[in-house]
């Protein structure tokens, strides 16, 4: 069994470690070839505050509402944690009672739910300026415990000042529906939608997500670069989207070749046929002219993000793979240099857990690892934009 530990020197490092651990639980974040920092940099520039495990946008209000009620309670920390968990599980039941089915976190798990909505949306609440408390969810419970002790030891104006000192949520947060834990729905009211848009404008003014939310643009397309309003995007956003499109297209071939190689090692003819077919389709669709004109220097410049460090080894891998794509396009499936580059990259990243080297790990492989094209959380952003557009 593997484990991850860190020395808890400060709150920033604590939150960083928690974000890393959370990534292991997200279905679409499997990063077999070490491209995660690049992928997440692009996603965080375009659609800040989103996550691949977010479902519906009104959770951005459900969580503050529920916790604001809990914050009024004077109870021990352990009791507050229990009540918070129970309340979030009751929310799932309320959504079912309200007629919702898709997007309910904990719909089937009930009391066995491991990843609560608050942990799924906590970072997004901060990124959008809905949560003004700077710490983690754990540190909030600790702060509430400290506030309760101070209240009991103080009186009068001192107690009032202490209560006001702990600011957790944006003061413009809309009022909570009175029957929220009895019957809840995902549809936003127009006032709630405007609050969320206002928070985006204030906290993420240059993000593409903000522009699309502000303009009420709701489009059903598979990738952001196929958006019908692409030409109306701000120039900086169009530039990043174009880079993201080429990066996604080029590196999809590397992911498919990795899956083909593993299928061959497993001697699974059905998987081999599938990935050969997908690689041939990828090769046919590849825009060689766009790849040849693609400026990696400009790419690395625009994707740089303070929350994600792209290592030199990752940059070399992307550069070397791009060169192979241009020189070996027709024979890439069988090109020894391409296969060697993929294998060396995976072995270096996974070391003893490499599927090339470790037979036990390879035998547990189920036939697909990061085989879909990168979309930079557009599915989640699209869902949130649709919820905003359909507010009433």
XYZ file of C-alpha atoms in Angstrom, residues 18-196:
179
model
C -4.843 18.153 0.324
C -5.274 19.270 -3.291
C -2.710 16.699 -4.410
C -4.455 13.918 -2.508
C -7.806 14.989 -3.908
C -6.495 14.565 -7.446
C -6.028 10.830 -6.881
C -9.778 10.542 -6.315
C -10.835 12.368 -9.478
C -11.812 10.042 -12.277
C -10.484 12.111 -15.178
C -7.181 13.204 -13.689
C -5.198 10.030 -14.404
C -1.855 11.365 -15.499
C 0.116 8.444 -16.909
C 2.610 10.536 -18.878
C 3.156 13.463 -16.518
C 1.083 16.088 -18.329
C -1.162 16.995 -15.401
C 0.474 20.296 -14.502
C 0.119 21.523 -18.085
C -3.488 20.322 -18.341
C -4.461 21.919 -15.030
C -2.699 25.192 -15.827
C -4.778 25.584 -18.979
C -7.984 24.574 -17.175
C -7.365 26.977 -14.287
C -6.696 29.861 -16.667
C -9.860 29.218 -18.677
C -12.236 27.892 -16.029
C -10.929 28.791 -12.540
C -12.619 27.204 -9.552
C -13.874 24.197 -11.496
C -13.019 20.578 -10.821
C -13.649 17.367 -12.730
C -15.761 16.019 -9.868
C -18.067 18.994 -9.560
C -21.608 18.340 -10.723
C -24.125 21.191 -10.454
C -23.549 24.874 -9.841
C -26.013 25.417 -6.998
C -23.673 23.483 -4.705
C -21.708 26.755 -4.698
C -24.634 28.092 -2.656
C -25.726 24.927 -0.831
C -22.402 24.678 1.014
C -22.285 28.294 2.292
C -25.941 28.098 3.325
C -25.500 24.916 5.314
C -22.273 26.000 6.967
C -23.583 29.439 7.812
C -26.310 27.746 9.822
C -23.775 25.486 11.546
C -21.605 28.466 12.433
C -24.405 29.760 14.656
C -24.119 26.676 16.840
C -22.013 26.669 19.977
C -20.875 23.062 20.078
C -17.600 21.153 20.440
C -15.524 20.762 17.293
C -16.219 17.030 17.042
C -19.954 17.635 17.280
C -19.831 20.332 14.592
C -18.027 17.941 12.249
C -20.661 15.267 12.821
C -23.478 17.731 12.255
C -21.855 19.082 9.098
C -21.536 15.584 7.630
C -25.097 14.679 8.562
C -26.387 17.907 7.040
C -24.614 17.324 3.738
C -26.005 13.793 3.557
C -29.499 15.139 4.304
C -29.030 17.537 1.380
C -28.770 14.572 -0.991
C -32.085 13.266 0.311
C -33.653 16.713 -0.047
C -32.534 16.897 -3.678
C -34.098 13.525 -4.367
C -37.281 14.714 -2.666
C -37.190 17.757 -4.945
C -37.252 15.525 -8.016
C -33.561 15.736 -8.926
C -31.664 12.646 -10.049
C -28.535 13.563 -11.985
C -25.687 15.389 -10.308
C -26.555 14.572 -6.691
C -23.357 13.941 -4.730
C -24.045 10.951 -2.508
C -27.263 9.961 -4.267
C -26.542 6.243 -3.949
C -23.907 6.184 -1.196
C -26.045 7.832 1.483
C -24.360 7.681 4.914
C -21.419 5.786 3.356
C -20.438 8.853 1.296
C -16.675 9.450 1.441
C -16.217 12.698 -0.520
C -18.636 15.288 0.793
C -19.851 18.172 -1.405
C -18.037 20.664 0.827
C -14.659 19.099 -0.015
C -15.526 18.979 -3.726
C -16.451 22.673 -3.893
C -14.260 24.203 -1.164
C -11.469 25.356 -3.489
C -13.952 26.696 -6.032
C -15.786 28.665 -3.361
C -12.521 30.394 -2.528
C -11.536 30.969 -6.145
C -14.877 32.651 -6.858
C -14.783 34.847 -3.754
C -17.851 33.215 -2.202
C -15.723 31.925 0.652
C -13.647 34.680 2.236
C -12.227 32.519 5.028
C -8.692 31.716 3.759
C -8.130 28.320 5.332
C -9.095 24.723 4.718
C -12.328 23.112 5.835
C -10.466 21.523 8.754
C -9.083 24.868 9.843
C -12.603 26.343 9.739
C -13.779 23.820 12.317
C -10.775 24.687 14.479
C -11.556 28.409 14.140
C -15.180 27.817 15.079
C -14.060 25.895 18.131
C -11.821 28.811 19.131
C -14.636 31.285 18.604
C -16.947 29.239 20.800
C -14.399 29.240 23.621
C -13.917 32.994 23.283
C -17.657 33.593 23.409
C -17.962 31.641 26.633
C -15.092 33.606 28.169
C -16.298 37.024 26.982
C -19.392 39.121 27.251
C -20.913 42.248 25.815
C -19.030 44.178 23.155
C -15.965 41.907 23.313
C -18.025 38.852 22.446
C -19.758 40.693 19.607
C -16.428 41.855 18.163
C -15.078 38.308 18.334
C -18.115 36.920 16.532
C -17.715 39.462 13.754
C -13.969 38.853 13.437
C -14.434 35.423 11.823
C -15.665 36.146 8.315
C -16.367 32.989 6.338
C -18.733 33.888 3.505
C -19.240 36.826 1.204
C -21.740 39.176 2.872
C -23.822 39.415 -0.315
C -24.656 35.688 -0.178
C -28.353 35.269 -1.085
C -30.725 34.013 1.643
C -31.129 30.284 2.137
C -34.517 28.761 1.269
C -36.340 27.868 4.466
C -37.077 24.289 3.414
C -33.670 23.532 1.904
C -33.151 20.298 3.836
C -36.678 19.094 3.089
C -36.909 19.733 -0.630
C -34.119 21.131 -2.798
C -33.610 21.670 -6.517
C -30.619 22.545 -8.678
C -32.320 25.340 -10.602
C -30.954 28.744 -9.619
C -33.079 31.805 -9.041
C -32.175 34.859 -11.086
C -30.857 36.599 -7.953
C -28.660 33.605 -7.124
C -27.327 33.464 -10.678
C -26.524 37.179 -10.616
C -24.665 36.762 -7.311
C -22.504 34.006 -8.808
